[in-house]
GROMACS .gro file of C-alpha atoms in nm:
model
  493
    1MET     CA    1   0.287   2.513   0.470
    2ARG     CA    2   0.171   2.718   0.163
    3GLY     CA    3   0.519   2.848   0.087
    4PHE     CA    4   0.659   2.494   0.102
    5LEU     CA    5   0.377   2.362  -0.123
    6ALA     CA    6   0.488   2.620  -0.391
    7SER     CA    7   0.854   2.613  -0.332
    8SER     CA    8   0.935   2.290  -0.526
    9ILE     CA    9   0.723   2.360  -0.833
   10GLY     CA   10   0.998   2.591  -0.991
   11VAL     CA   11   1.255   2.305  -0.963
   12THR     CA   12   1.070   2.043  -1.133
   13CYS     CA   13   1.173   2.138  -1.490
   14ALA     CA   14   1.534   2.162  -1.377
   15ALA     CA   15   1.496   1.819  -1.221
   16ALA     CA   16   1.396   1.648  -1.526
   17LEU     CA   17   1.731   1.758  -1.685
   18ALA     CA   18   1.934   1.676  -1.377
   19LEU     CA   19   1.808   1.327  -1.293
   20PRO     CA   20   1.961   1.029  -1.461
   21LEU     CA   21   1.696   0.818  -1.636
   22THR     CA   22   1.858   0.488  -1.538
   23PRO     CA   23   2.003   0.392  -1.194
   24PRO     CA   24   2.374   0.357  -1.225
   25ALA     CA   25   2.369  -0.003  -1.160
   26LEU     CA   26   2.158  -0.084  -1.462
   27ALA     CA   27   2.280   0.183  -1.705
   28ALA     CA   28   2.492  -0.085  -1.893
   29THR     CA   29   2.215  -0.367  -1.904
   30ALA     CA   30   1.901  -0.168  -1.958
   31ARG     CA   31   1.697  -0.337  -2.229
   32PRO     CA   32   1.336  -0.353  -2.340
   33VAL     CA   33   1.123  -0.651  -2.222
   34PRO     CA   34   0.792  -0.775  -2.344
   35ALA     CA   35   0.463  -0.667  -2.215
   36THR     CA   36   0.327  -0.878  -1.930
   37GLU     CA   37  -0.001  -0.724  -1.792
   38ALA     CA   38  -0.197  -1.018  -1.957
   39ALA     CA   39  -0.124  -1.372  -1.864
   40PRO     CA   40  -0.002  -1.576  -2.151
   41THR     CA   41   0.083  -1.939  -2.143
   42ALA     CA   42   0.297  -2.010  -1.837
   43ARG     CA   43   0.655  -2.086  -1.891
   44PRO     CA   44   0.805  -2.411  -1.747
   45ALA     CA   45   0.917  -2.377  -1.388
   46SER     CA   46   1.268  -2.382  -1.274
   47HIS     CA   47   1.367  -2.533  -0.944
   48ALA     CA   48   1.663  -2.571  -0.717
   49GLY     CA   49   1.984  -2.674  -0.892
   50SER     CA   50   1.883  -2.511  -1.222
   51PRO     CA   51   2.077  -2.181  -1.357
   52ALA     CA   52   1.749  -1.991  -1.357
   53THR     CA   53   1.710  -2.005  -0.975
   54THR     CA   54   1.960  -1.716  -0.941
   55PRO     CA   55   1.853  -1.353  -1.015
   56ALA     CA   56   2.109  -1.361  -1.304
   57GLY     CA   57   1.974  -1.685  -1.422
   58ARG     CA   58   1.609  -1.587  -1.400
   59ARG     CA   59   1.703  -1.267  -1.613
   60ALA     CA   60   1.863  -1.471  -1.882
   61ALA     CA   61   1.584  -1.744  -1.893
   62GLU     CA   62   1.282  -1.518  -1.853
   63PRO     CA   63   1.253  -1.181  -2.026
   64TYR     CA   64   1.004  -1.069  -1.762
   65ALA     CA   65   1.233  -0.938  -1.480
   66ALA     CA   66   1.094  -0.587  -1.479
   67GLY     CA   67   0.776  -0.566  -1.271
   68SER     CA   68   0.459  -0.729  -1.406
   69THR     CA   69   0.118  -0.846  -1.324
   70GLN     CA   70  -0.048  -1.163  -1.422
   71SER     CA   71  -0.428  -1.149  -1.414
   72LEU     CA   72  -0.606  -1.474  -1.423
   73PRO     CA   73  -0.985  -1.514  -1.437
   74LEU     CA   74  -1.132  -1.754  -1.187
   75GLU     CA   75  -1.321  -2.071  -1.277
   76PRO     CA   76  -1.614  -2.243  -1.108
   77LEU     CA   77  -1.509  -2.526  -0.870
   78THR     CA   78  -1.754  -2.826  -0.817
   79ARG     CA   79  -1.721  -3.013  -0.494
   80ASP     CA   80  -1.922  -3.333  -0.539
   81ARG     CA   81  -2.239  -3.485  -0.682
   82ALA     CA   82  -2.428  -3.421  -0.350
   83THR     CA   83  -2.363  -3.058  -0.366
   84PRO     CA   84  -2.504  -2.811  -0.622
   85SER     CA   85  -2.281  -2.648  -0.872
   86ALA     CA   86  -2.045  -2.415  -0.701
   87SER     CA   87  -2.031  -2.165  -0.982
   88SER     CA   88  -2.185  -1.894  -0.777
   89ALA     CA   89  -2.047  -2.010  -0.428
   90GLU     CA   90  -1.709  -2.155  -0.518
   91GLN     CA   91  -1.444  -2.036  -0.767
   92GLY     CA   92  -1.075  -2.087  -0.802
   93LEU     CA   93  -0.788  -2.218  -1.005
   94PRO     CA   94  -0.646  -2.565  -0.996
   95ARG     CA   95  -0.276  -2.591  -0.933
   96ARG     CA   96  -0.067  -2.459  -1.224
   97ALA     CA   97   0.270  -2.331  -1.314
   98VAL     CA   98   0.290  -1.952  -1.388
   99ARG     CA   99   0.558  -1.695  -1.437
  100HIS     CA  100   0.755  -1.571  -1.129
  101PHE     CA  101   0.545  -1.362  -0.886
  102SER     CA  102   0.592  -1.264  -0.520
  103LEU     CA  103   0.247  -1.116  -0.413
  104VAL     CA  104  -0.106  -1.235  -0.475
  105GLY     CA  105  -0.459  -1.064  -0.438
  106VAL     CA  106  -0.804  -1.126  -0.580
  107VAL     CA  107  -0.993  -0.846  -0.748
  108TRP     CA  108  -1.354  -0.809  -0.878
  109ASP     CA  109  -1.549  -0.570  -1.081
  110ASP     CA  110  -1.757  -0.366  -0.843
  111PRO     CA  111  -1.571  -0.180  -0.573
  112ASP     CA  112  -1.892  -0.153  -0.362
  113ALA     CA  113  -1.950  -0.528  -0.368
  114GLU     CA  114  -1.818  -0.737  -0.075
  115LEU     CA  115  -1.671  -1.081  -0.080
  116HIS     CA  116  -1.849  -1.271   0.204
  117GLY     CA  117  -1.646  -1.575   0.227
  118ARG     CA  118  -1.298  -1.715   0.240
  119VAL     CA  119  -1.006  -1.678   0.016
  120GLN     CA  120  -0.714  -1.939   0.024
  121VAL     CA  121  -0.408  -1.968  -0.185
  122ARG     CA  122  -0.109  -2.220  -0.203
  123THR     CA  123   0.203  -2.123  -0.379
  124ARG     CA  124   0.515  -2.309  -0.510
  125ALA     CA  125   0.854  -2.167  -0.400
  126ALA     CA  126   1.074  -2.087  -0.718
  127GLY     CA  127   1.397  -2.196  -0.545
  128THR     CA  128   1.289  -2.532  -0.406
  129GLY     CA  129   0.969  -2.638  -0.584
  130ALA     CA  130   0.799  -2.690  -0.249
  131TRP     CA  131   0.429  -2.610  -0.215
  132SER     CA  132   0.316  -2.410   0.080
  133GLY     CA  133   0.014  -2.497   0.286
  134TRP     CA  134  -0.319  -2.311   0.232
  135GLN     CA  135  -0.286  -1.946   0.334
  136ASP     CA  136  -0.582  -1.721   0.407
  137VAL     CA  137  -0.602  -1.384   0.222
  138GLU     CA  138  -0.770  -1.108   0.402
  139THR     CA  139  -1.109  -1.036   0.232
  140HIS     CA  140  -1.214  -0.729   0.411
  141ASN     CA  141  -1.014  -0.450   0.248
  142ALA     CA  142  -1.268  -0.195   0.115
  143ASP     CA  143  -1.208   0.027   0.419
  144HIS     CA  144  -0.860   0.113   0.277
  145ALA     CA  145  -0.982   0.334  -0.013
  146ALA     CA  146  -1.026   0.695  -0.143
  147ASP     CA  147  -1.318   0.896   0.001
  148PRO     CA  148  -1.649   0.870  -0.175
  149ASP     CA  149  -1.727   1.120  -0.445
  150THR     CA  150  -1.353   1.216  -0.502
  151PRO     CA  151  -1.204   1.209  -0.842
  152GLU     CA  152  -0.983   0.890  -0.755
  153ARG     CA  153  -1.306   0.684  -0.634
  154ALA     CA  154  -1.514   0.800  -0.936
  155SER     CA  155  -1.245   0.754  -1.205
  156GLY     CA  156  -1.422   0.419  -1.335
  157ARG     CA  157  -1.101   0.220  -1.305
  158VAL     CA  158  -1.149   0.131  -0.922
  159ARG     CA  159  -1.215  -0.241  -0.848
  160GLY     CA  160  -1.302  -0.434  -0.533
  161ALA     CA  161  -1.011  -0.638  -0.389
  162THR     CA  162  -0.874  -0.839  -0.117
  163ALA     CA  163  -0.570  -0.725   0.072
  164PRO     CA  164  -0.247  -0.835  -0.096
  165LEU     CA  165  -0.056  -1.132   0.046
  166TRP     CA  166   0.329  -1.156   0.021
  167VAL     CA  167   0.439  -1.504  -0.064
  168GLY     CA  168   0.785  -1.467  -0.187
  169ASP     CA  169   0.948  -1.571  -0.522
  170SER     CA  170   0.703  -1.825  -0.655
  171ASP     CA  171   0.626  -1.995  -0.978
  172GLY     CA  172   0.305  -2.209  -0.917
  173VAL     CA  173  -0.031  -2.133  -0.761
  174GLU     CA  174  -0.359  -2.289  -0.643
  175LEU     CA  175  -0.644  -2.075  -0.544
  176ARG     CA  176  -0.989  -2.127  -0.379
  177VAL     CA  177  -1.257  -1.878  -0.303
  178ARG     CA  178  -1.569  -1.994  -0.111
  179SER     CA  179  -1.879  -1.806  -0.010
  180GLU     CA  180  -1.981  -1.861   0.330
  181SER     CA  181  -2.336  -1.860   0.487
  182GLY     CA  182  -2.434  -1.641   0.780
  183HIS     CA  183  -2.400  -1.299   0.597
  184PRO     CA  184  -2.688  -1.062   0.545
  185ALA     CA  185  -2.638  -1.092   0.155
  186ALA     CA  186  -2.762  -1.473   0.196
  187ASP     CA  187  -3.122  -1.446   0.181
  188SER     CA  188  -3.233  -1.788   0.060
  189ALA     CA  189  -3.156  -2.148   0.116
  190GLU     CA  190  -3.012  -2.383  -0.128
  191GLN     CA  191  -3.143  -2.742  -0.187
  192THR     CA  192  -2.961  -3.042  -0.285
  193PRO     CA  193  -3.092  -3.304  -0.557
  194ASP     CA  194  -3.210  -3.519  -0.279
  195GLY     CA  195  -3.412  -3.249  -0.115
  196ARG     CA  196  -3.182  -3.161   0.169
  197ASN     CA  197  -3.172  -2.794   0.249
  198LEU     CA  198  -2.828  -2.624   0.280
  199PRO     CA  199  -2.744  -2.297   0.455
  200ALA     CA  200  -2.783  -2.006   0.217
  201THR     CA  201  -2.468  -1.852   0.073
  202PRO     CA  202  -2.435  -1.517  -0.084
  203PRO     CA  203  -2.311  -1.508  -0.435
  204LEU     CA  204  -1.952  -1.418  -0.501
  205PRO     CA  205  -1.886  -1.083  -0.669
  206SER     CA  206  -1.853  -1.081  -1.039
  207GLY     CA  207  -1.527  -1.072  -1.246
  208LEU     CA  208  -1.314  -1.242  -0.991
  209ARG     CA  209  -0.945  -1.259  -1.100
  210LEU     CA  210  -0.643  -1.368  -0.926
  211GLU     CA  211  -0.365  -1.110  -0.950
  212LEU     CA  212  -0.003  -1.242  -0.947
  213VAL     CA  213   0.245  -0.944  -0.896
  214ASP     CA  214   0.615  -0.954  -0.969
  215PRO     CA  215   0.795  -0.661  -0.822
  216GLY     CA  216   1.083  -0.692  -1.069
  217GLU     CA  217   1.450  -0.693  -0.952
  218ASP     CA  218   1.579  -0.416  -0.733
  219GLY     CA  219   1.628  -0.107  -0.933
  220GLU     CA  220   1.444  -0.201  -1.238
  221GLU     CA  221   1.107  -0.043  -1.144
  222SER     CA  222   1.249   0.307  -1.111
  223ASP     CA  223   1.426   0.267  -1.457
  224PRO     CA  224   1.201   0.424  -1.710
  225LEU     CA  225   1.352   0.191  -2.000
  226HIS     CA  226   1.250  -0.127  -1.818
  227GLY     CA  227   0.910   0.027  -1.683
  228ALA     CA  228   0.793   0.127  -2.010
  229ALA     CA  229   0.855  -0.205  -2.173
  230ALA     CA  230   0.711  -0.409  -1.904
  231ASP     CA  231   0.371  -0.243  -1.892
  232GLY     CA  232   0.345  -0.170  -2.260
  233PRO     CA  233   0.324   0.148  -2.465
  234ARG     CA  234   0.206   0.450  -2.271
  235THR     CA  235   0.124   0.798  -2.404
  236GLY     CA  236   0.432   1.016  -2.403
  237GLY     CA  237   0.672   0.746  -2.375
  238LEU     CA  238   1.012   0.776  -2.206
  239ASN     CA  239   0.977   1.152  -2.178
  240ALA     CA  240   0.667   1.114  -1.963
  241GLU     CA  241   0.839   0.866  -1.748
  242ALA     CA  242   1.138   1.095  -1.710
  243SER     CA  243   0.913   1.382  -1.620
  244ALA     CA  244   0.696   1.188  -1.358
  245LEU     CA  245   1.054   1.044  -1.209
  246ALA     CA  246   1.166   1.435  -1.189
  247GLU     CA  247   0.843   1.543  -1.052
  248ALA     CA  248   0.832   1.289  -0.756
  249SER     CA  249   1.183   1.387  -0.665
  250ALA     CA  250   1.140   1.760  -0.695
  251VAL     CA  251   0.873   1.776  -0.427
  252ASN     CA  252   1.129   1.665  -0.176
  253ALA     CA  253   1.397   1.913  -0.306
  254ASP     CA  254   1.379   2.122   0.013
  255LEU     CA  255   1.472   1.817   0.224
  256ALA     CA  256   1.722   1.624   0.003
  257PRO     CA  257   1.921   1.653  -0.315
  258LEU     CA  258   1.739   1.562  -0.640
  259GLY     CA  259   1.736   1.183  -0.707
  260ALA     CA  260   1.835   1.108  -0.351
  261ALA     CA  261   1.744   0.753  -0.232
  262GLU     CA  262   1.704   0.859   0.130
  263ILE     CA  263   1.620   1.175   0.306
  264ALA     CA  264   1.866   1.191   0.588
  265ALA     CA  265   1.772   1.218   0.966
  266LEU     CA  266   1.811   1.565   1.131
  267SER     CA  267   1.905   1.669   1.487
  268ARG     CA  268   1.658   1.852   1.687
  269THR     CA  269   1.825   2.185   1.615
  270GLU     CA  270   1.835   2.119   1.239
  271THR     CA  271   1.469   2.009   1.241
  272GLU     CA  272   1.364   2.342   1.423
  273GLN     CA  273   1.554   2.530   1.155
  274GLU     CA  274   1.391   2.331   0.883
  275TYR     CA  275   1.047   2.391   1.050
  276LEU     CA  276   1.096   2.774   1.022
  277ALA     CA  277   1.226   2.745   0.661
  278LEU     CA  278   0.923   2.524   0.560
  279ASN     CA  279   0.680   2.789   0.698
  280PRO     CA  280   0.816   3.110   0.575
  281GLY     CA  281   0.464   3.274   0.556
  282GLY     CA  282   0.255   3.037   0.751
  283LEU     CA  283   0.363   3.136   1.094
  284THR     CA  284   0.253   3.432   1.313
  285GLU     CA  285   0.542   3.636   1.480
  286ARG     CA  286   0.455   3.481   1.810
  287GLN     CA  287   0.486   3.135   1.664
  288ARG     CA  288   0.816   3.211   1.509
  289GLN     CA  289   0.957   3.316   1.832
  290ALA     CA  290   0.815   3.024   2.034
  291LYS     CA  291   1.016   2.699   2.049
  292PRO     CA  292   0.845   2.467   1.814
  293TYR     CA  293   0.706   2.132   1.938
  294VAL     CA  294   0.852   1.935   1.655
  295GLY     CA  295   1.033   1.582   1.674
  296PRO     CA  296   1.382   1.537   1.501
  297ARG     CA  297   1.316   1.448   1.138
  298PRO     CA  298   1.381   1.082   1.091
  299GLY     CA  299   1.553   0.924   0.806
  300ILE     CA  300   1.301   0.828   0.521
  301VAL     CA  301   1.372   0.619   0.208
  302THR     CA  302   1.222   0.798  -0.091
  303ARG     CA  303   1.026   0.655  -0.363
  304ARG     CA  304   1.344   0.637  -0.582
  305GLY     CA  305   1.514   0.458  -0.300
  306TRP     CA  306   1.261   0.170  -0.298
  307GLY     CA  307   1.242   0.155  -0.665
  308ALA     CA  308   0.901   0.311  -0.760
  309ASN     CA  309   0.822   0.316  -1.139
  310GLU     CA  310   0.684   0.660  -1.147
  311GLY     CA  311   0.513   0.576  -1.486
  312LEU     CA  312   0.259   0.364  -1.309
  313ARG     CA  313   0.082   0.627  -1.122
  314GLU     CA  314  -0.135   0.900  -1.224
  315SER     CA  315   0.060   1.214  -1.309
  316GLY     CA  316   0.059   1.521  -1.075
  317PHE     CA  317  -0.027   1.539  -0.705
  318ARG     CA  318  -0.333   1.596  -0.500
  319TYR     CA  319  -0.308   1.766  -0.160
  320THR     CA  320  -0.543   1.818   0.147
  321LYS     CA  321  -0.519   2.148   0.359
  322LYS     CA  322  -0.323   2.027   0.660
  323VAL     CA  323  -0.234   1.717   0.861
  324LYS     CA  324  -0.444   1.694   1.176
  325ALA     CA  325  -0.425   1.334   1.241
  326ALA     CA  326  -0.220   1.010   1.160
  327PHE     CA  327  -0.427   0.684   1.102
  328VAL     CA  328  -0.208   0.375   1.164
  329HIS     CA  329  -0.270   0.051   0.959
  330HIS     CA  330  -0.129  -0.289   0.899
  331THR     CA  331  -0.103  -0.413   0.554
  332ALA     CA  332  -0.247  -0.757   0.629
  333SER     CA  333   0.007  -0.882   0.390
  334GLY     CA  334   0.164  -1.143   0.623
  335ASN     CA  335   0.483  -1.128   0.820
  336ASN     CA  336   0.694  -1.363   0.613
  337TYR     CA  337   0.918  -1.099   0.487
  338ARG     CA  338   1.282  -1.010   0.548
  339CYS     CA  339   1.369  -0.647   0.583
  340SER     CA  340   1.606  -0.671   0.294
  341GLN     CA  341   1.296  -0.763   0.080
  342VAL     CA  342   1.099  -0.453   0.172
  343PRO     CA  343   1.174  -0.252  -0.140
  344SER     CA  344   1.030  -0.532  -0.339
  345LEU     CA  345   0.722  -0.567  -0.106
  346ILE     CA  346   0.635  -0.208  -0.121
  347ARG     CA  347   0.667  -0.214  -0.520
  348SER     CA  348   0.433  -0.503  -0.523
  349ILE     CA  349   0.187  -0.329  -0.310
  350TYR     CA  350   0.215  -0.009  -0.517
  351ARG     CA  351   0.161  -0.209  -0.833
  352TYR     CA  352  -0.131  -0.399  -0.685
  353HIS     CA  353  -0.303  -0.060  -0.580
  354VAL     CA  354  -0.245   0.097  -0.925
  355LYS     CA  355  -0.258  -0.175  -1.177
  356SER     CA  356  -0.507  -0.432  -0.996
  357MET     CA  357  -0.717  -0.199  -0.787
  358GLY     CA  358  -0.731   0.101  -0.993
  359TRP     CA  359  -0.604   0.356  -0.762
  360ARG     CA  360  -0.387   0.674  -0.871
  361ASP     CA  361  -0.095   0.570  -0.673
  362ILE     CA  362  -0.005   0.358  -0.359
  363GLY     CA  363  -0.278   0.442  -0.095
  364TYR     CA  364  -0.061   0.488   0.225
  365ASN     CA  365   0.151   0.814   0.276
  366PHE     CA  366   0.416   0.619   0.458
  367LEU     CA  367   0.515   0.260   0.519
  368ILE     CA  368   0.720   0.122   0.803
  369ASP     CA  369   0.889  -0.229   0.810
  370LYS     CA  370   0.943  -0.444   1.124
  371CYS     CA  371   1.301  -0.337   1.141
  372GLY     CA  372   1.187   0.024   1.192
  373LYS     CA  373   1.281   0.174   0.852
  374ILE     CA  374   1.044   0.433   0.728
  375TYR     CA  375   0.947   0.466   0.343
  376GLU     CA  376   0.785   0.736   0.147
  377GLY     CA  377   0.458   0.629   0.020
  378ARG     CA  378   0.219   0.825  -0.191
  379ALA     CA  379   0.398   1.072  -0.420
  380GLY     CA  380   0.372   1.443  -0.346
  381GLY     CA  381   0.632   1.527  -0.079
  382VAL     CA  382   0.701   1.372   0.259
  383ALA     CA  383   0.650   1.704   0.442
  384LYS     CA  384   0.334   1.805   0.257
  385PRO     CA  385  -0.021   1.728   0.313
  386VAL     CA  386  -0.061   1.468   0.054
  387LEU     CA  387  -0.412   1.323   0.005
  388GLY     CA  388  -0.408   0.949   0.034
  389ALA     CA  389  -0.637   0.654   0.016
  390HIS     CA  390  -0.604   0.480   0.333
  391THR     CA  391  -0.896   0.548   0.577
  392LEU     CA  392  -1.231   0.550   0.389
  393GLY     CA  393  -1.412   0.866   0.500
  394PHE     CA  394  -1.110   1.038   0.669
  395ASN     CA  395  -0.847   1.085   0.419
  396SER     CA  396  -0.881   1.470   0.420
  397ASN     CA  397  -0.654   1.650   0.673
  398SER     CA  398  -0.488   1.325   0.781
  399MET     CA  399  -0.207   1.083   0.678
  400GLY     CA  400  -0.178   0.717   0.666
  401ILE     CA  401   0.100   0.506   0.801
  402ALA     CA  402   0.101   0.131   0.730
  403VAL     CA  403   0.327  -0.097   0.930
  404LEU     CA  404   0.408  -0.379   0.687
  405GLY     CA  405   0.256  -0.708   0.813
  406SER     CA  406  -0.042  -0.858   0.983
  407TYR     CA  407  -0.081  -0.772   1.366
  408GLY     CA  408  -0.408  -0.924   1.466
  409ALA     CA  409  -0.235  -1.201   1.659
  410THR     CA  410   0.139  -1.115   1.625
  411LYS     CA  411   0.297  -0.820   1.841
  412PRO     CA  412   0.457  -0.533   1.624
  413SER     CA  413   0.834  -0.509   1.687
  414LYS     CA  414   0.953  -0.242   1.921
  415SER     CA  415   1.139  -0.087   1.629
  416ALA     CA  416   0.824  -0.045   1.432
  417VAL     CA  417   0.644   0.108   1.707
  418LYS     CA  418   0.941   0.360   1.777
  419ALA     CA  419   0.940   0.446   1.410
  420VAL     CA  420   0.560   0.535   1.434
  421ALA     CA  421   0.649   0.759   1.718
  422ARG     CA  422   0.944   0.930   1.550
  423LEU     CA  423   0.754   0.968   1.218
  424THR     CA  424   0.441   1.128   1.371
  425ALA     CA  425   0.651   1.344   1.613
  426TRP     CA  426   0.814   1.501   1.314
  427LYS     CA  427   0.518   1.521   1.053
  428LEU     CA  428   0.241   1.619   1.300
  429GLY     CA  429   0.497   1.875   1.462
  430LEU     CA  430   0.529   2.050   1.126
  431TYR     CA  431   0.143   2.117   1.152
  432ARG     CA  432   0.159   2.206   1.522
  433MET     CA  433  -0.033   1.899   1.637
  434ASN     CA  434   0.001   1.726   1.973
  435PRO     CA  435   0.045   1.352   1.927
  436LYS     CA  436  -0.123   1.299   2.272
  437GLY     CA  437  -0.408   1.531   2.190
  438LYS     CA  438  -0.762   1.518   2.034
  439THR     CA  439  -0.866   1.671   1.707
  440TYR     CA  440  -1.192   1.688   1.488
  441LEU     CA  441  -1.227   1.566   1.136
  442LYS     CA  442  -1.529   1.578   0.918
  443SER     CA  443  -1.648   1.238   0.795
  444ALA     CA  444  -1.677   1.181   0.418
  445GLY     CA  445  -1.890   0.897   0.498
  446SER     CA  446  -1.808   0.549   0.660
  447ASN     CA  447  -1.980   0.265   0.822
  448LEU     CA  448  -1.918   0.434   1.158
  449TYR     CA  449  -1.990   0.798   1.083
  450ARG     CA  450  -2.224   0.948   0.842
  451LYS     CA  451  -2.114   1.206   0.588
  452GLY     CA  452  -2.075   1.547   0.728
  453LYS     CA  453  -2.041   1.447   1.088
  454LYS     CA  454  -1.754   1.609   1.281
  455VAL     CA  455  -1.579   1.326   1.476
  456ARG     CA  456  -1.348   1.379   1.765
  457LEU     CA  457  -1.045   1.150   1.726
  458ASN     CA  458  -0.709   1.092   1.869
  459VAL     CA  459  -0.447   1.276   1.683
  460ILE     CA  460  -0.274   0.942   1.654
  461SER     CA  461  -0.561   0.689   1.572
  462GLY     CA  462  -0.596   0.340   1.449
  463HIS     CA  463  -0.783   0.282   1.126
  464ARG     CA  464  -1.053   0.104   1.332
  465ASP     CA  465  -1.131   0.452   1.503
  466GLY     CA  466  -1.284   0.579   1.169
  467PHE     CA  467  -1.414   0.268   1.024
  468ALA     CA  468  -1.537  -0.061   1.163
  469THR     CA  469  -1.260  -0.289   1.075
  470GLU     CA  470  -1.002  -0.512   1.235
  471CYS     CA  471  -0.721  -0.296   1.100
  472PRO     CA  472  -0.446  -0.213   1.219
  473GLY     CA  473  -0.475  -0.559   1.414
  474ARG     CA  474  -0.540  -0.591   1.785
  475LYS     CA  475  -0.182  -0.626   1.866
  476LEU     CA  476  -0.054  -0.312   1.692
  477TYR     CA  477  -0.372  -0.110   1.807
  478GLY     CA  478  -0.277  -0.198   2.163
  479LYS     CA  479   0.054  -0.015   2.120
  480LEU     CA  480  -0.068   0.326   1.998
  481GLY     CA  481  -0.093   0.459   2.357
  482SER     CA  482   0.288   0.395   2.383
  483ALA     CA  483   0.346   0.543   2.038
  484ARG     CA  484   0.146   0.875   2.129
  485SER     CA  485   0.353   0.909   2.453
  486LYS     CA  486   0.689   0.856   2.285
  487ALA     CA  487   0.597   1.097   1.995
  488ALA     CA  488   0.498   1.356   2.258
  489ARG     CA  489   0.846   1.319   2.425
  490TYR     CA  490   1.017   1.335   2.090
  491GLN     CA  491   0.845   1.678   2.032
  492GLY     CA  492   0.979   1.798   2.375
  493ARG     CA  493   0.629   1.809   2.549
   0.00000   0.00000   0.00000
């Protein structure tokens, strides 16, 4: 794939001139909006029947329609007089009105610290004013991360975090974070004022904050004018934004026109021709003469298609040598989304990974919704070996595919499983890997395998195969055998 890696470099400068800065639908309405990364006083909430409940009304009433993040420090919560102060064991936020948001998560200072306990949130629907019940937020998320000792992990910006939870358009929130006993970090008992001993609870991580993410209206995050204003001044201004937008599109120039919202699906014959074109110097004569085992290329929504604000991520791309394995994940963000909301959901996860967690870009290489649509994840080119941050210890020579939703107790849709098979049949086929086969990866260090150990894994593995975790959920993990068989058939094996 070396020839392919080099082929798009020469078109980046031309792309910067060719791409429109503003999506056509927004060209007449693009305008600066105030910075919103901090959390100023919440505006009054609007509810059903008021003009601000429509997207147009929201835009007129609230100058924060481009994506933004409200970051709120948590407060100690005290339960009752019979219980000691909960400053170290229970924190949260009382019910309050806030600006519009659609996704929540909790972050803390030390990325190596664990949150031993329970995080629950209630939210108020912006359209109706109705409050939800308490919803659990997945706290075990450290296994989705860049590998140890990599520049991304050692940047100094990375924070510990829960998984994100999609709650839909909301304007009110209440949060509670409770430490729970029974963890190794709990090494002493607490005593009440009347002398009763309580089970020991480990302290909560320091610097806890609630992150409320607004993905912005569709199209605005990919508009440099809106993106730059929403996140405040950035070095290089709009020229840097335009350059990043062109850069992200140029790396797919061999597959789709510059600025394309989607990379079209190909037939088997067209894919085989593309396979040879993408490997001009990387194949032996025997390999060029043999029929390639590569599945037909599926349609893929590009970053521009889901509205990525390219000014959020770190500039440039990082690659690994090849793609020997695919790790399948779930986002643990809940299943209460409509497929029409997926661009907003992905923009929210992207913003959470970069602005809240401190990563260089969204962690996954690809994302798949429950309707079976495939989306480009981390920037760098969908056919290239882009280094992700998805499977701690095994990001090198692999790719990460996240199925949007939570699949511990819920079965993934047939469409989603089929999409996993179609995507892996194509992408693994480009690197001459058999989806039903085994491969060896060297561990960079995880809670299952020490650093440097060569581990034999399925070419299509679940996240839990490389790290002791529930991901990708029991129900999705149980479908990986089917995905392997289907992917092999798509490759013609």
